Short mmCIF file of C-alpha atoms in Angstrom, two decimals:
data_model
loop_
_atom_site.label_atom_id
_atom_site.label_comp_id
_atom_site.label_asym_id
_atom_site.label_seq_id
_atom_site.Cartn_x
_atom_site.Cartn_y
_atom_site.Cartn_z
CA MET A 1 19.77 58.61 19.18
CA ILE A 2 16.61 56.56 19.73
CA SER A 3 16.19 55.84 16.03
CA GLU A 4 19.83 54.74 15.78
CA PHE A 5 19.37 52.36 18.71
CA ALA A 6 16.13 51.00 17.18
CA ASN A 7 17.83 50.37 13.84
CA ARG A 8 20.78 48.67 15.50
CA THR A 9 18.65 46.36 17.64
CA PHE A 10 15.78 45.80 15.21
CA LYS A 11 17.00 42.35 14.17
CA HIS A 12 16.87 41.26 17.82
CA TRP A 13 13.58 42.59 19.15
CA SER A 14 11.72 41.93 15.91
CA LEU A 15 12.25 38.20 16.57
CA TRP A 16 10.64 38.28 20.02
CA PRO A 17 7.03 37.74 18.79
CA CYS A 18 8.17 34.78 16.68
CA LEU A 19 10.13 33.31 19.58
CA GLY A 20 7.15 33.74 21.89
CA PHE A 21 4.89 32.04 19.35
CA LEU A 22 7.40 29.19 19.00
CA LEU A 23 7.71 28.75 22.75
CA ALA A 24 3.95 28.76 23.21
CA LEU A 25 3.20 26.19 20.51
CA SER A 26 6.31 23.99 20.60
CA VAL A 27 8.45 24.17 23.71
CA TYR A 28 5.63 24.50 26.24
CA PRO A 29 3.73 21.40 25.01
CA VAL A 30 6.96 19.39 25.04
CA LEU A 31 7.66 20.47 28.61
CA GLN A 32 4.11 19.42 29.53
CA LEU A 33 4.91 15.93 28.27
CA ILE A 34 7.54 15.45 30.98
CA PRO A 35 5.18 15.26 34.01
CA MET A 36 2.71 13.29 31.90
CA ALA A 37 5.40 10.78 30.96
CA LEU A 38 6.11 10.16 34.63
CA SER A 39 2.48 9.51 35.51
CA THR A 40 -0.48 7.28 34.88
CA ILE A 41 -3.44 9.43 33.92
CA GLU A 42 -6.99 8.17 34.25
CA PHE A 43 -10.33 9.92 33.94
CA ALA A 44 -13.07 9.53 36.50
CA ASP A 45 -16.14 11.66 37.28
CA GLY A 46 -15.20 14.17 34.63
CA ARG A 47 -11.71 14.87 35.97
CA SER A 48 -8.23 13.48 35.46
CA VAL A 49 -6.52 11.44 38.18
CA TRP A 50 -2.71 11.47 38.10
CA SER A 51 -0.53 8.79 39.71
CA PHE A 52 3.27 9.10 39.81
CA THR A 53 4.40 5.88 38.06
CA PRO A 54 7.58 6.51 36.05
CA ARG A 55 8.78 2.90 36.41
CA ARG A 56 5.53 1.54 34.99
CA ASN A 57 5.74 3.71 31.87
CA LEU A 58 9.39 2.81 31.38
CA ASP A 59 8.57 -0.90 31.68
CA LEU A 60 5.80 -0.46 29.10
CA LEU A 61 8.27 1.28 26.77
CA LEU A 62 10.89 -1.45 27.11
CA GLY A 63 8.39 -4.31 26.88
CA ASP A 64 6.26 -3.03 24.02
CA GLU A 65 6.59 -5.71 21.32
CA VAL A 66 4.54 -3.73 18.80
CA LEU A 67 6.94 -0.83 19.31
CA ARG A 68 9.81 -3.03 18.16
CA ASP A 69 7.97 -3.84 14.92
CA ALA A 70 7.09 -0.15 14.52
CA VAL A 71 10.75 0.89 14.91
CA VAL A 72 11.93 -1.69 12.35
CA ASN A 73 9.17 -0.73 9.90
CA THR A 74 9.86 2.97 10.35
CA LEU A 75 13.59 2.59 9.80
CA PHE A 76 12.96 0.50 6.68
CA PHE A 77 10.32 2.94 5.42
CA VAL A 78 12.47 6.03 6.05
CA GLY A 79 15.70 4.51 4.74
CA LEU A 80 14.27 3.05 1.54
CA SER A 81 11.92 5.90 0.63
CA VAL A 82 14.47 8.67 1.30
CA ALA A 83 17.21 6.81 -0.60
CA ILE A 84 15.00 6.34 -3.67
CA GLU A 85 13.73 9.91 -3.49
CA MET A 86 17.26 11.32 -3.29
CA VAL A 87 18.36 9.35 -6.37
CA LEU A 88 15.26 10.14 -8.42
CA GLY A 89 15.17 13.77 -7.29
CA PHE A 90 18.83 14.29 -8.17
CA PHE A 91 18.61 12.84 -11.66
CA ALA A 92 15.30 14.62 -12.31
CA ALA A 93 16.89 17.93 -11.27
CA LEU A 94 19.94 17.23 -13.40
CA PHE A 95 17.80 16.30 -16.40
CA VAL A 96 15.62 19.43 -16.15
CA ALA A 97 18.67 21.67 -15.63
CA CYS A 98 20.16 20.31 -18.87
CA MET A 99 17.00 20.90 -20.91
CA PRO A 100 17.51 23.64 -23.51
CA ARG A 101 13.83 24.63 -23.33
CA GLY A 102 10.60 23.66 -21.58
CA ARG A 103 12.01 23.83 -18.05
CA THR A 104 8.96 25.67 -16.70
CA ILE A 105 6.56 23.04 -18.01
CA ALA A 106 8.76 20.21 -16.73
CA CYS A 107 8.99 21.75 -13.25
CA THR A 108 5.22 22.28 -13.15
CA VAL A 109 4.52 18.66 -14.03
CA LEU A 110 7.12 17.29 -11.61
CA ILE A 111 5.88 19.22 -8.58
CA LEU A 112 2.20 18.33 -9.03
CA PRO A 113 2.28 15.34 -6.60
CA ILE A 114 3.58 17.46 -3.73
CA LEU A 115 0.66 19.87 -4.13
CA LEU A 116 -1.95 17.20 -3.41
CA PRO A 117 -3.09 16.63 0.19
CA GLY A 118 -2.12 13.38 1.82
CA VAL A 119 -5.75 12.31 2.27
CA ALA A 120 -6.42 12.61 -1.47
CA ILE A 121 -3.20 10.74 -2.30
CA GLY A 122 -4.00 7.91 0.11
CA SER A 123 -7.52 7.51 -1.26
CA MET A 124 -6.35 7.63 -4.89
CA TRP A 125 -3.60 5.05 -4.44
CA LYS A 126 -5.83 2.78 -2.38
CA LEU A 127 -8.17 2.58 -5.36
CA MET A 128 -5.26 1.84 -7.72
CA TYR A 129 -4.01 -0.88 -5.35
CA ASN A 130 -7.45 -2.52 -5.06
CA TYR A 131 -7.23 -6.27 -5.56
CA ASN A 132 -10.39 -6.61 -7.66
CA PHE A 133 -10.51 -3.53 -9.89
CA GLY A 134 -7.32 -1.57 -9.17
CA LEU A 135 -5.24 -0.17 -12.02
CA PHE A 136 -2.14 -2.21 -11.18
CA ASN A 137 -3.92 -5.55 -11.14
CA GLN A 138 -5.76 -4.69 -14.34
CA VAL A 139 -2.42 -4.03 -16.05
CA ALA A 140 -1.05 -7.24 -14.51
CA GLY A 141 -4.03 -9.16 -15.93
CA VAL A 142 -3.37 -7.79 -19.41
CA LEU A 143 0.25 -8.95 -19.10
CA GLY A 144 -0.84 -12.39 -17.91
CA ILE A 145 0.37 -11.88 -14.33
CA GLU A 146 -1.63 -13.09 -11.35
CA PRO A 147 -3.23 -10.24 -9.33
CA ILE A 148 -1.34 -9.13 -6.24
CA ASN A 149 -2.89 -8.19 -2.91
CA TRP A 150 -0.77 -5.06 -2.63
CA LEU A 151 -2.10 -3.80 0.69
CA GLY A 152 -3.27 -7.09 2.21
CA ASP A 153 -0.12 -9.18 1.80
CA THR A 154 2.62 -8.76 4.39
CA GLN A 155 5.26 -9.19 1.67
CA TRP A 156 3.95 -6.27 -0.40
CA ALA A 157 2.17 -3.90 2.00
CA LEU A 158 5.15 -1.91 3.31
CA LEU A 159 6.76 -1.73 -0.13
CA SER A 160 3.46 -0.45 -1.54
CA VAL A 161 3.42 2.30 1.08
CA VAL A 162 7.01 3.22 0.18
CA ILE A 163 6.03 3.57 -3.50
CA VAL A 164 3.29 6.04 -2.59
CA ASP A 165 5.67 8.06 -0.43
CA VAL A 166 8.29 8.13 -3.20
CA TRP A 167 5.70 9.36 -5.71
CA HIS A 168 4.53 12.06 -3.31
CA TRP A 169 7.83 13.42 -1.99
CA THR A 170 10.35 13.05 -4.82
CA PRO A 171 9.25 16.50 -6.12
CA PHE A 172 10.36 18.02 -2.80
CA VAL A 173 13.89 16.68 -3.26
CA PHE A 174 13.78 17.73 -6.90
CA LEU A 175 12.99 21.35 -6.01
CA ILE A 176 15.85 21.64 -3.52
CA LEU A 177 18.43 20.01 -5.78
CA TYR A 178 17.25 21.81 -8.89
CA ALA A 179 17.73 25.17 -7.18
CA ALA A 180 21.18 24.04 -5.99
CA ILE A 181 22.21 22.87 -9.47
CA GLU A 182 21.07 26.16 -10.99
CA SER A 183 23.31 28.05 -8.56
CA LEU A 184 26.47 26.01 -9.32
CA PRO A 185 29.42 28.04 -10.69
CA GLN A 186 29.23 27.59 -14.45
CA GLU A 187 32.93 28.33 -14.93
CA VAL A 188 33.83 25.16 -13.01
CA LEU A 189 31.55 23.04 -15.18
CA GLU A 190 32.87 24.70 -18.31
CA ALA A 191 36.46 24.05 -17.25
CA ALA A 192 35.64 20.37 -16.73
CA ARG A 193 34.12 20.17 -20.20
CA ILE A 194 37.18 21.82 -21.77
CA ASP A 195 39.49 19.43 -19.91
CA GLY A 196 37.65 16.52 -21.51
CA ALA A 197 35.75 15.23 -18.48
CA SER A 198 32.92 12.86 -19.36
CA ALA A 199 29.36 13.47 -18.17
CA TRP A 200 29.70 10.82 -15.44
CA GLN A 201 33.05 12.24 -14.28
CA THR A 202 31.54 15.73 -14.11
CA ILE A 203 28.63 14.44 -12.03
CA ARG A 204 30.74 12.29 -9.70
CA LEU A 205 33.77 14.56 -9.19
CA ILE A 206 32.31 18.06 -9.49
CA ILE A 207 28.52 18.27 -9.21
CA LEU A 208 27.99 15.81 -6.34
CA PRO A 209 30.71 17.33 -4.08
CA LEU A 210 29.41 20.85 -4.73
CA LEU A 211 25.88 19.70 -3.94
CA GLY A 212 26.94 18.16 -0.62
CA PRO A 213 25.20 20.72 1.65
CA ALA A 214 22.02 20.72 -0.48
CA LEU A 215 21.93 16.92 -0.49
CA ALA A 216 22.34 16.87 3.29
CA VAL A 217 19.53 19.40 3.78
CA ALA A 218 17.18 17.53 1.44
CA ALA A 219 17.95 14.18 3.07
CA VAL A 220 17.43 15.53 6.60
CA PHE A 221 14.14 17.24 5.82
CA ARG A 222 12.84 14.18 4.03
CA ALA A 223 13.97 11.83 6.78
CA ILE A 224 12.19 13.94 9.38
CA THR A 225 8.93 14.13 7.43
CA ALA A 226 9.11 10.44 6.52
CA PHE A 227 9.71 9.62 10.18
CA LYS A 228 6.40 11.37 10.97
CA ALA A 229 4.40 9.86 8.08
CA PHE A 230 0.86 9.13 9.17
CA ASP A 231 -2.06 10.12 6.96
CA GLN A 232 -1.22 8.16 3.82
CA VAL A 233 -0.23 5.03 5.74
CA TYR A 234 -3.34 5.25 7.91
CA LEU A 235 -5.59 5.52 4.87
CA LEU A 236 -3.80 2.78 2.93
CA THR A 237 -3.31 0.06 5.55
CA SER A 238 -3.96 1.45 9.07
CA GLY A 239 -0.79 -0.39 10.08
CA GLY A 240 -1.86 -3.78 8.75
CA PRO A 241 -1.93 -6.51 7.81
CA GLY A 242 -0.88 -7.41 11.31
CA THR A 243 1.94 -5.03 12.16
CA SER A 244 3.64 -5.16 8.76
CA THR A 245 3.11 -1.42 8.12
CA GLU A 246 2.85 -0.24 11.72
CA LEU A 247 4.95 2.92 11.91
CA LEU A 248 5.86 4.87 15.03
CA SER A 249 3.35 7.58 14.23
CA LEU A 250 0.52 5.05 13.90
CA HIS A 251 1.57 3.24 17.05
CA LEU A 252 1.71 6.51 18.98
CA ASN A 253 -1.76 7.44 17.77
CA ARG A 254 -3.02 4.00 18.80
CA VAL A 255 -1.50 4.26 22.28
CA PHE A 256 -2.98 7.70 22.88
CA PHE A 257 -6.45 7.50 21.33
CA GLU A 258 -7.34 3.80 21.19
CA GLN A 259 -5.64 2.42 24.29
CA ASN A 260 -5.98 5.69 26.28
CA GLN A 261 -2.50 5.25 27.79
CA ILE A 262 -1.70 8.94 28.06
CA GLY A 263 1.25 8.55 30.41
CA TYR A 264 2.96 5.87 28.35
CA GLY A 265 2.10 7.75 25.16
CA SER A 266 3.81 10.83 26.56
CA MET A 267 6.97 8.87 27.37
CA LEU A 268 6.93 7.36 23.89
CA SER A 269 6.54 10.87 22.43
CA LEU A 270 9.55 12.12 24.37
CA ALA A 271 11.61 9.18 23.14
CA ILE A 272 10.67 9.95 19.52
CA ILE A 273 11.44 13.66 19.99
CA ALA A 274 14.85 12.77 21.43
CA VAL A 275 15.66 10.56 18.43
CA ILE A 276 14.60 13.23 15.93
CA SER A 277 16.54 15.93 17.80
CA ALA A 278 19.67 13.80 17.81
CA SER A 279 19.26 13.17 14.08
CA ILE A 280 18.99 16.91 13.43
CA LEU A 281 22.15 17.62 15.42
CA VAL A 282 24.07 14.94 13.53
CA ALA A 283 22.78 16.28 10.22
CA ARG A 284 23.74 19.84 11.09
CA TRP A 285 27.23 18.72 12.05
CA THR A 286 27.52 16.79 8.78
CA SER A 287 26.31 19.76 6.73
CA ALA A 288 28.71 22.14 8.49
CA HIS A 289 31.57 19.69 7.94
CA LEU A 290 30.76 19.49 4.23
CA GLU A 291 30.61 23.28 3.94
CA ARG A 292 33.99 23.62 5.64
CA GLY A 293 35.40 21.05 3.26
CA ASP A 294 34.01 22.96 0.27
CA ARG A 295 35.54 26.21 1.50
CA ALA A 296 38.87 24.53 2.15
CA GLY A 297 38.80 23.01 -1.33
CA ALA A 298 37.95 26.38 -2.87
CA GLY A 299 40.81 28.00 -0.94
CA ARG A 300 43.30 25.51 -2.36
#
């Protein structure tokens, strides 16, 4: 009787340690941000002094001009990098899936960038972007092109950061889409080939619709991680020149640890968490809608 009850409820109580761990390390710190966001916190005589000033923190949030630049830069960075990564990752996955041999070697080479730590990637690309002896300007000199200040010019700095992010994270999209392509029903693809569908028609009318949920998952995960990008951007530009590469993560770090505005930093953190949470909910709804559409199409 006891063993039967344990087997029946195992899937529930076995999750309790994981839920407790999640609550301790995720939910509890977020809840702690709420009173901090409503206060001004200062340190004097080795202790913290809290003042209830929610209006002040809200005014700082609404009047933060650097925050506006950070939001615009972050949206541009996330939108452009994720869009390029989705396109490159999809075609790379499609190309590898169509290879008659050598898939293992191709996958190994393609996923190498994602295995490197962000600090190493930032340092490596900063050397390649160097104005005086960097690889890119050396190649430009051979081609007769004037050297470009990749990280010191406001016209090129953010685009240069996007290139590094694309190089680093395209393998992540590739892995997800490659696994999804490998699991596609081969009979559907074979039927399309027999019916005389061209390669582009097969991709546009069959493969892309079937990959809808996988594309949504890859795009959401990449958007979330791109939204939180910090280490590479910090090493490459530290948000400069000016605020041309100032992202939300860098601005939040600056507010907390350079300006010591803990209360305002907490309110800014809650605002960012709310935006990310809303994005996740929208993405989940989109993914569920696509899955229902796929099932309805399969039923017909």
